[in-house]
Coordinates of C-alpha atoms and ligand atoms in Angstrom, one line a residue:
X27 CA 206.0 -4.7 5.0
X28 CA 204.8 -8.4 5.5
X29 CA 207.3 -10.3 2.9
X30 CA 207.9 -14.0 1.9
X31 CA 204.4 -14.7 0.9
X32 CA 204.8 -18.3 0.2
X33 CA 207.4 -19.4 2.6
X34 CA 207.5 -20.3 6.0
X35 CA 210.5 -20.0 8.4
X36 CA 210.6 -24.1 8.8
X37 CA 210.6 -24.5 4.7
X38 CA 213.4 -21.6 4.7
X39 CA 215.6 -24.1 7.3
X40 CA 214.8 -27.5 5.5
X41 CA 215.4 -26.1 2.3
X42 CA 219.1 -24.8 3.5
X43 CA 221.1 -28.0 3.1
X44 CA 219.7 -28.4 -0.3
X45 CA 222.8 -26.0 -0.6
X46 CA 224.9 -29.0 -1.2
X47 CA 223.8 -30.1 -4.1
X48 CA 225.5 -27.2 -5.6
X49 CA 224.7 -24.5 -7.7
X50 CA 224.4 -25.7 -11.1
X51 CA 222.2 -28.7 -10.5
X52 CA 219.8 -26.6 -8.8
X53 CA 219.3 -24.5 -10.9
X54 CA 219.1 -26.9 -14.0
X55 CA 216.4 -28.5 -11.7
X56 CA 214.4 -25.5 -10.6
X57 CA 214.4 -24.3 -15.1
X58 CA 213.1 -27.9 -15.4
X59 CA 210.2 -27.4 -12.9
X60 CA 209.4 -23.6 -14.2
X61 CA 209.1 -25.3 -17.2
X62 CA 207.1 -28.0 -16.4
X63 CA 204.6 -25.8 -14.5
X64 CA 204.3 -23.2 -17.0
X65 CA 203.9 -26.0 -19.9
X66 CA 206.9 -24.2 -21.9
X67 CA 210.4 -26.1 -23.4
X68 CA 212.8 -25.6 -20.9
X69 CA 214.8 -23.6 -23.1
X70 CA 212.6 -20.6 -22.7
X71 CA 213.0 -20.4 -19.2
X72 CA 215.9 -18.1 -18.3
X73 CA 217.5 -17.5 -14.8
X74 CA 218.6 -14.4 -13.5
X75 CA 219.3 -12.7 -9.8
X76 CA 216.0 -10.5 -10.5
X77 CA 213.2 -9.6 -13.0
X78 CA 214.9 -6.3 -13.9
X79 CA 218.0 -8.5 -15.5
X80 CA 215.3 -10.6 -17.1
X81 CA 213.9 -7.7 -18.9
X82 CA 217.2 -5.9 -19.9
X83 CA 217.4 -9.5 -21.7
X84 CA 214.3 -9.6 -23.8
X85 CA 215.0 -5.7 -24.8
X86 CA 218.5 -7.5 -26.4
X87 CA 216.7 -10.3 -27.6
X88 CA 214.0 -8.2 -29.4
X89 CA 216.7 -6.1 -31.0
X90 CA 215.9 -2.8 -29.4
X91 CA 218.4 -0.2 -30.0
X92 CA 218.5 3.4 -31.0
X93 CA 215.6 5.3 -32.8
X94 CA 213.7 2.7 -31.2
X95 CA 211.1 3.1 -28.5
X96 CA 209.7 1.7 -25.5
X97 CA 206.6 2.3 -23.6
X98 CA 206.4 1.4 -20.5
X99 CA 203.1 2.1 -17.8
X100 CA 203.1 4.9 -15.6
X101 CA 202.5 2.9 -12.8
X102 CA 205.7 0.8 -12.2
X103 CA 208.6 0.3 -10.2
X104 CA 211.6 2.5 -11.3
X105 CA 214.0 -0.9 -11.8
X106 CA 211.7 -1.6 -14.6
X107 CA 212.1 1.7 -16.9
X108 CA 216.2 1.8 -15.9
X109 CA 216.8 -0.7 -17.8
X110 CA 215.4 0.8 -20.6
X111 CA 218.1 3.8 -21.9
X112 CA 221.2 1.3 -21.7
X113 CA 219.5 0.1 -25.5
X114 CA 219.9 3.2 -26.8
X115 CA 216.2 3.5 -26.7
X116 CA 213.8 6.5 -25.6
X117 CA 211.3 5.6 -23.3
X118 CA 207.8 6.9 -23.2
X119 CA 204.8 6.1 -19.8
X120 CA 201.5 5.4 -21.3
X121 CA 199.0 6.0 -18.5
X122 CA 196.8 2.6 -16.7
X123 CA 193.5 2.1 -16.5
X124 CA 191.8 3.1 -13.2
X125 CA 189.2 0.3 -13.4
X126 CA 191.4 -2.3 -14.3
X127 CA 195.1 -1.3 -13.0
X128 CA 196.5 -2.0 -16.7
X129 CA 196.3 0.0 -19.7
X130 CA 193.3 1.3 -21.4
X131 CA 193.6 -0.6 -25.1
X132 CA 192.5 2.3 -27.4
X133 CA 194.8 4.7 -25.6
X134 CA 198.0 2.5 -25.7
X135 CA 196.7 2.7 -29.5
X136 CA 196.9 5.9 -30.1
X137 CA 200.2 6.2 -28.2
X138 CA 201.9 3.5 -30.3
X139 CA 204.2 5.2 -33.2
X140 CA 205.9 4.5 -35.9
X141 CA 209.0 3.8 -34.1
X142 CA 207.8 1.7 -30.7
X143 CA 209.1 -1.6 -30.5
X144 CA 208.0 -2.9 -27.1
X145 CA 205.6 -2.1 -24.8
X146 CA 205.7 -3.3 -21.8
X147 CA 202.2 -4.7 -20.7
X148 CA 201.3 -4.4 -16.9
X149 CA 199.8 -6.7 -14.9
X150 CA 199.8 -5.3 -11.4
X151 CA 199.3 -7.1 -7.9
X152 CA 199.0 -10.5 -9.7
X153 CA 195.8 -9.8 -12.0
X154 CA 196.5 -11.3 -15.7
X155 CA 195.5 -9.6 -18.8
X156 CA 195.8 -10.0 -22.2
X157 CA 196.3 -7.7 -25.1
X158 CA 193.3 -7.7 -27.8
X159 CA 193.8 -9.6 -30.7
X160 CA 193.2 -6.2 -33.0
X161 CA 195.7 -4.5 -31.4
X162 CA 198.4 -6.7 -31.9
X163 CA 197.6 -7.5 -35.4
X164 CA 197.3 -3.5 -36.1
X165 CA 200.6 -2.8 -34.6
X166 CA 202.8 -6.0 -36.1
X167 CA 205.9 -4.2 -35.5
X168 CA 205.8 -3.9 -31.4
X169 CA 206.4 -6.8 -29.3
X170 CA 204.2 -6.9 -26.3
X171 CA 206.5 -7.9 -23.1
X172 CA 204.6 -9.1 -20.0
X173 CA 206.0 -7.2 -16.6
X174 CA 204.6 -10.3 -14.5
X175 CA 206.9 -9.6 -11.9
X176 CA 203.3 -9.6 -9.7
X177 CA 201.5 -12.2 -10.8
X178 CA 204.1 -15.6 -10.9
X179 CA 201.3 -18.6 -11.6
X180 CA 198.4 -15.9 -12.2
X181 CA 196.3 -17.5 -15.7
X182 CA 194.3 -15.4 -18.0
X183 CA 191.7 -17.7 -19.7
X184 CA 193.3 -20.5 -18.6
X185 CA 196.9 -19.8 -20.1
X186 CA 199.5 -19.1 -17.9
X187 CA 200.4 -15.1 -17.5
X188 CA 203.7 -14.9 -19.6
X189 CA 203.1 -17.8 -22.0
X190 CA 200.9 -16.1 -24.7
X191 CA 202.8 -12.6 -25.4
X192 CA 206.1 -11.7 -27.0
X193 CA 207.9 -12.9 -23.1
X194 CA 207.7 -12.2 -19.9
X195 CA 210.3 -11.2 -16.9
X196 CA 209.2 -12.4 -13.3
X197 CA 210.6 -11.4 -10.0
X198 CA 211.4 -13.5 -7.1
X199 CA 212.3 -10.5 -4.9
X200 CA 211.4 -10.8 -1.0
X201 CA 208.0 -9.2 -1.4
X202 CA 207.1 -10.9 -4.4
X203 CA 204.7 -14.1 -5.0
X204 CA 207.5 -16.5 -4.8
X205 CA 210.4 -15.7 -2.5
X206 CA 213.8 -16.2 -3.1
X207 CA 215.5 -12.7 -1.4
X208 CA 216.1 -12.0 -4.9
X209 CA 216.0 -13.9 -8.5
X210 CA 214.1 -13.8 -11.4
X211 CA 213.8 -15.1 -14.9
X212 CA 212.6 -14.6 -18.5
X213 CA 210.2 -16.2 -20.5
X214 CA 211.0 -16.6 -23.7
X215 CA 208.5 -16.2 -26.8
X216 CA 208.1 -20.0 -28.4
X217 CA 211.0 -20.0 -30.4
X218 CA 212.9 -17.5 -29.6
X219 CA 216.7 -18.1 -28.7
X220 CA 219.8 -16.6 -26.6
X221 CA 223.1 -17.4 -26.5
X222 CA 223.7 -19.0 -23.6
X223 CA 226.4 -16.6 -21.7
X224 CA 227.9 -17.5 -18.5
X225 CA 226.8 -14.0 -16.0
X226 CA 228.7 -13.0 -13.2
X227 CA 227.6 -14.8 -9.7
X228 CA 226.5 -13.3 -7.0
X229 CA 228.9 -12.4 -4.1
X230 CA 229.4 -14.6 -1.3
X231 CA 229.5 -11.5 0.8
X232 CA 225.8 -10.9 -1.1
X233 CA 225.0 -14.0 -0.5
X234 CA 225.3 -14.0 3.0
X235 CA 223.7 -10.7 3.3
X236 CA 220.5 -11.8 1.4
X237 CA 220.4 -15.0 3.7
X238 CA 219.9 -12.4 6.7
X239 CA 217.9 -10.3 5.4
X240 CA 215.1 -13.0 4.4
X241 CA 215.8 -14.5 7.8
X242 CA 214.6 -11.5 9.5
X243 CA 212.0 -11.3 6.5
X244 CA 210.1 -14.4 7.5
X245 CA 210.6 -14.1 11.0
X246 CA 208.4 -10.6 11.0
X247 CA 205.8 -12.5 8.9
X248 CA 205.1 -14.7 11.7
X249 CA 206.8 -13.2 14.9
X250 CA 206.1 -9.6 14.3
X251 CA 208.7 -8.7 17.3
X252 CA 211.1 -11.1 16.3
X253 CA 211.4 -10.0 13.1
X254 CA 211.7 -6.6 14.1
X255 CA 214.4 -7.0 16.5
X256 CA 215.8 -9.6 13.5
X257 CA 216.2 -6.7 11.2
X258 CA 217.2 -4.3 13.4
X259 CA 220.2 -6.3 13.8
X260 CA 220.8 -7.2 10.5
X261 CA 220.7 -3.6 9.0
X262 CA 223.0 -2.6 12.8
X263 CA 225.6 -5.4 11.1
X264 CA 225.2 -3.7 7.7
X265 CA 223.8 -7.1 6.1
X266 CA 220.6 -5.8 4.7
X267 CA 220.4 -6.5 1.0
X268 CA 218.5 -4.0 -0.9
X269 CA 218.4 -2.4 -4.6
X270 CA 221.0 0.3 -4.3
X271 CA 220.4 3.7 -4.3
X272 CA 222.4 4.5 -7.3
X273 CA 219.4 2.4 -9.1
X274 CA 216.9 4.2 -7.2
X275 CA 217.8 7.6 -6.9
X276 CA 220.1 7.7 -9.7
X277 CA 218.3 5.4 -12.3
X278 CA 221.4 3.4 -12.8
X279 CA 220.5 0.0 -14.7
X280 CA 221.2 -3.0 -13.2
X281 CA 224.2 -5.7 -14.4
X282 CA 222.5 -9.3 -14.9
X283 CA 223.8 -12.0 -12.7
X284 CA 223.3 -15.4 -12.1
X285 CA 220.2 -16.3 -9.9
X286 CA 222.0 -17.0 -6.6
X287 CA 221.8 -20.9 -5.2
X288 CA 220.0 -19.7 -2.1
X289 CA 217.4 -18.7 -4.1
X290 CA 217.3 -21.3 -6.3
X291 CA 217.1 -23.7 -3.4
X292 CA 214.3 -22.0 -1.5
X293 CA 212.2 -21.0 -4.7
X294 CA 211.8 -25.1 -5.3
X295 CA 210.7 -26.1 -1.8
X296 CA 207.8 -23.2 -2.8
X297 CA 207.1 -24.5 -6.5
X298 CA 207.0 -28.1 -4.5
X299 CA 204.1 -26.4 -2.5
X300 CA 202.2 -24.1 -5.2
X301 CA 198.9 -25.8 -5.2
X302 CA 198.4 -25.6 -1.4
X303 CA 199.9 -22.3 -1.1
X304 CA 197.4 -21.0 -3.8
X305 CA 194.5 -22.3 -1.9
X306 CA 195.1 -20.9 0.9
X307 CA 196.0 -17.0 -0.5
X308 CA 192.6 -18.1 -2.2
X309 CA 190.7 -18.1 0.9
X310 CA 193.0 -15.1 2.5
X311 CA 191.5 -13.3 -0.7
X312 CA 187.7 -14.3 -0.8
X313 CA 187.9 -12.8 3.1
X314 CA 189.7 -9.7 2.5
X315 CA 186.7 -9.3 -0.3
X316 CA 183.8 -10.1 1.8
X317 CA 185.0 -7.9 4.8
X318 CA 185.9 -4.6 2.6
X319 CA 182.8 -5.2 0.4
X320 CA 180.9 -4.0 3.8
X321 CA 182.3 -0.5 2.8
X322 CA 180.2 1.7 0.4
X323 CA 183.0 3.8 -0.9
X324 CA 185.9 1.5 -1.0
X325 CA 187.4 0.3 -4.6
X326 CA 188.3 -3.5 -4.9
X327 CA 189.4 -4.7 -8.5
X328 CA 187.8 -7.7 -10.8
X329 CA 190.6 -10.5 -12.0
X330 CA 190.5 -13.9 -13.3
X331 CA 189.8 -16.4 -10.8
X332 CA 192.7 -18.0 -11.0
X333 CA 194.8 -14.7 -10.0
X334 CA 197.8 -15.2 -8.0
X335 CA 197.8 -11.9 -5.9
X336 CA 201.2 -11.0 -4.7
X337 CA 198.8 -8.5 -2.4
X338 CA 195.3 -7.5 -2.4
X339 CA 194.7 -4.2 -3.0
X340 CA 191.9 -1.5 -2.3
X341 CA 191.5 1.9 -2.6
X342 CA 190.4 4.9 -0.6
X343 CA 187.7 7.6 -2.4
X344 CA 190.0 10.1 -1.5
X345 CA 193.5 10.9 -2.2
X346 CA 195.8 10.4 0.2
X347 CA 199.1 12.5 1.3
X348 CA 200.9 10.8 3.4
X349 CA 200.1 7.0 2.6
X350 CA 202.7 5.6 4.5
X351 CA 201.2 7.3 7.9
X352 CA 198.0 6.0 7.1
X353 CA 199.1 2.8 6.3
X354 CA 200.7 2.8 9.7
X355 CA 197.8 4.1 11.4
X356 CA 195.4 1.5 9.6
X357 CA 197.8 -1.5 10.9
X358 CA 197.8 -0.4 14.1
X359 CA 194.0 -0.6 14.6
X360 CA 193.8 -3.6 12.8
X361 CA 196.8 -5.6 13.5
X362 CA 196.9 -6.5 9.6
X363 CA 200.1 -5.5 7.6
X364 CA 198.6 -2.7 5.5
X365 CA 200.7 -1.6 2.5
X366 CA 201.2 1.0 0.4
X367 CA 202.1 -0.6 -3.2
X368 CA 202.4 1.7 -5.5
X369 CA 203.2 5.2 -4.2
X370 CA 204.0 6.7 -6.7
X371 CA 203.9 6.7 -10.6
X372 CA 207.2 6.1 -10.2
X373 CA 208.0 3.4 -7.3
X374 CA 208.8 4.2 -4.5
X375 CA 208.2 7.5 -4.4
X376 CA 211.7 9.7 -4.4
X377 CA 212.6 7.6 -7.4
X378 CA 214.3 8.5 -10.8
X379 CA 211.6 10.2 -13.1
X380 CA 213.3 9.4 -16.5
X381 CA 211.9 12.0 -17.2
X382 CA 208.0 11.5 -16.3
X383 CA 206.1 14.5 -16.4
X384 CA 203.9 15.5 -13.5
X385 CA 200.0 15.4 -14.5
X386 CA 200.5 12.7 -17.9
X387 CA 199.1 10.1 -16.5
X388 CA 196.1 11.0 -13.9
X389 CA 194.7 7.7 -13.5
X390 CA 198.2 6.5 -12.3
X391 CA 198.5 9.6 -10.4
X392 CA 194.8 8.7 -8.7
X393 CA 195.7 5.2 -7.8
X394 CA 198.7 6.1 -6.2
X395 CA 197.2 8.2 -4.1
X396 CA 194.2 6.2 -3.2
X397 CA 195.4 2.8 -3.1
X398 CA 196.3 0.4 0.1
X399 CA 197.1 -3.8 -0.1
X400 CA 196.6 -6.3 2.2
X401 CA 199.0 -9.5 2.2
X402 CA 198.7 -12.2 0.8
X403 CA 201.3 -14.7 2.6
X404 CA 200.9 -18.4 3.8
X405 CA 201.7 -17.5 7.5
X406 CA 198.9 -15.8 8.0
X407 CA 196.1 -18.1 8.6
X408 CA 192.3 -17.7 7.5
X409 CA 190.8 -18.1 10.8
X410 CA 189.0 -16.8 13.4
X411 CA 192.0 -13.9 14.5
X412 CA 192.1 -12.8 11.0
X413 CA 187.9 -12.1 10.8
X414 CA 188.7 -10.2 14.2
X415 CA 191.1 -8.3 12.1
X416 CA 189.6 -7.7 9.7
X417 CA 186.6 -6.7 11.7
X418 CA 189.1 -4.1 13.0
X419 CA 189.8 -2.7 9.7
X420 CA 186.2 -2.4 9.0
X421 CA 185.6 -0.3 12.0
X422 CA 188.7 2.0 11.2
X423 CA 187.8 2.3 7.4
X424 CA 184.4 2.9 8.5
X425 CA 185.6 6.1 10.9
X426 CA 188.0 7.5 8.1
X427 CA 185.0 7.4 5.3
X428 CA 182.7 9.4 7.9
X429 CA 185.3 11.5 8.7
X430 CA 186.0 12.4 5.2
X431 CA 182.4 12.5 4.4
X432 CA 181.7 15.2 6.9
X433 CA 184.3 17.2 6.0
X434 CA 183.4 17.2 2.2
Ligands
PLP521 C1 206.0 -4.2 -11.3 C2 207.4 -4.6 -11.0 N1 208.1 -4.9 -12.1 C3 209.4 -5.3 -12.0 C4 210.0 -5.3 -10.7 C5 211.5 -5.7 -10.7 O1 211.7 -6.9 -10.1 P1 213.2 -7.3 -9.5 O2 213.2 -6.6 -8.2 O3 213.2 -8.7 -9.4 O4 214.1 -6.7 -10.5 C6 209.3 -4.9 -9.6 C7 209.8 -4.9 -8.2 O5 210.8 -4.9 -7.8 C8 208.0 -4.5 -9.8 O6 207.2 -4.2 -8.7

């Protein structure tokens, strides 16, 4: 999986000895550019070490507790609904739309009861929405909560994604828009206030592990051997830094931290680059369009032109079994760094459940089986090699929709 979208390995080494300036003024500094950028008081920007922490936040600050419930979409990664039963909370998936990837308005209404007090509103791969003015008004009790953990910088109608709901939790995790190995933070409805409690910091032992880890991260995005022989030493020295599996396999929530200095100091030499970076995902994006356009059959999704894709996605007609194979196969013949986002209801497939129940949410179901991505990451350049790619994909799309064709 192609990672650090927005950073390059000489950013990740000049941003190091920012280091020095310690941890507090950095991240005073980066809460004061977040804020700046997203046009909020700074107050409503909160730091964590990852979007999952940021949510578990606003559940507190909306006063969700027991008898209370929270709906979150089937189509989500299972950090996201763990956090939920800690509050005391039940937890119900709504199902997404397949035409838009977030939830189909006049079902979400007829799944909101008496007793929901957040739902949690989806904006996958980057692509902005926001919830209809009726809705909101009819349900005046629930407290719509952006997951924006895709779509850092995406706008909606010119408004920032985050700024115009009841808050919003972003993630700074190594695949994610920005990259900071991990991190997040809250948005904060206008307003709205927390006590400001001092969280545990990340290990230094963590620390260290996230630093290799992202190393051999940014190294695959532009070295592909490299990186792999990077990683393949890192996880050989036991430093790779990944959610554990007690929260994947085992649904554990997840303890908020502090946002770690390293990612505070590499997540500001990005936000000092945003507007170039975005231009050039921009251009990554209108080719990726143009080329799988050229294929009758395959599904590409309308957003805002102003989206922030943390990867483009596309879809197959047909469903899928083993995605991962095909993803393999597909980035072999192309040479393009084909993922499999989501790949299940549930992500990543193998997850916790919570309790989902197999067939509730087809469309979900459908686009996990049918949908691909493409990356969407500043060292790739839109040139000449990537049209040759991209060429390649064509051709190997183009075989598997015969194929499939004349078997049907
Ligand atoms: C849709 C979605 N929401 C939330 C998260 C959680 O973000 P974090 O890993 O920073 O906790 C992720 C991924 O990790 C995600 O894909």
């Amino acid at each position: 999986m192609l990672t650090a979208n927005s950073l390059s390995f000489a950013r990740f080494l000049l941003a190091l000895p920012g280091m020095l300036l310690g941890r507090r003024r950095q991240r005073a500094a980066l809460r004061r550019e977040l804020a700046a950028l997203l046009q909020v008081d700074e107050p409503r920007i909160r730091l964590y070490d990852s979007g999952r922490a940021a949510f578990a936040e606003l559940l507190q600050l909306h006063g969700v507790g027991p008898g209370d419930e929270v709906i979150v979409p089937a189509f989500t990664c299972v950090v996201v609904p763990n956090q939920v039963p800690p509050s005391g909370a039940t937890l119900r998936f709504v199902d997404i739309q397949r035409g838009s990837m977030g939830y189909d308005w006049q079902l979400l209404d007829l799944s909101i009861r008496r007793n929901t007090r957040v739902v949690v509103v989806p904006h996958n791969f980057g692509i902005a929405c926001e919830v209809p003015t009726w809705l909101r008004e009819k349900h005046r009790q629930v407290r719509f909560v952006d997951d924006a953990a895709h779509g850092f910088a995406s706008r909606c109608a010119g408004q920032w994604l985050g700024s115009y709901h009841d808050g919003a939790f972003f993630s700074f995790e190594y695949s994610k828009n920005l990259t900071g190995g991990i991190g997040g933070f809250a948005l904060l409805p206008a307003g709205a206030e927390l006590p400001q409690t001092a969280l545990p910091e990340v290990s230094c032992t963590d620390q260290w592990r996230l630093l290799a880890t992202l190393k051999a991260h940014i190294l695959s995005a532009r070295w592909p051997l490299q990186g792999r022989i990077g990683m393949a030493l890192v996880r050989r020295l036991g430093l790779i830094y990944r959610s554990g599996d007690h929260e994947v396999r085992d649904g554990a929530p997840h303890p908020a931290r502090e946002m770690p200095l390293l990612s505070a100091v590499l997540l500001r030499a990005q936000l000092a680059r945003l507007p170039a970076t975005l231009a050039h995902k921009q251009q990554l994006v209108a080719r990726y369009r143009q080329a799988l356009a050229a294929l009758p059959g395959i599904t590409q999704w309308q957003a805002p032109a102003d989206t922030h894709w943390v990867r483009y996605p596309f879809a197959l007609p047909f469903h899928v079994l083993d995605k991962a194979r095909l993803a393999r196969e597909l980035s072999a013949a192309s040479g393009l760094n084909i993922g499999v986002w989501f790949d299940d209801v549930i992500h990543p497939a193998g997850s916790f459940r919570h309790g989902y129940q197999a067939g509730s949410a087809p469309d979900a179901e459908a686009l996990a089986a049918t949908v691909f991505n493409l990356p969407v990451n500043i060292n790739l350049a839109a040139d000449r090699a990537l049209d040759l790619r991209l060429q390649r994909l064509q051709q190997a799309l183009g075989r598997l929709l015969q194929r499939h064709e004349e078997s049907a």
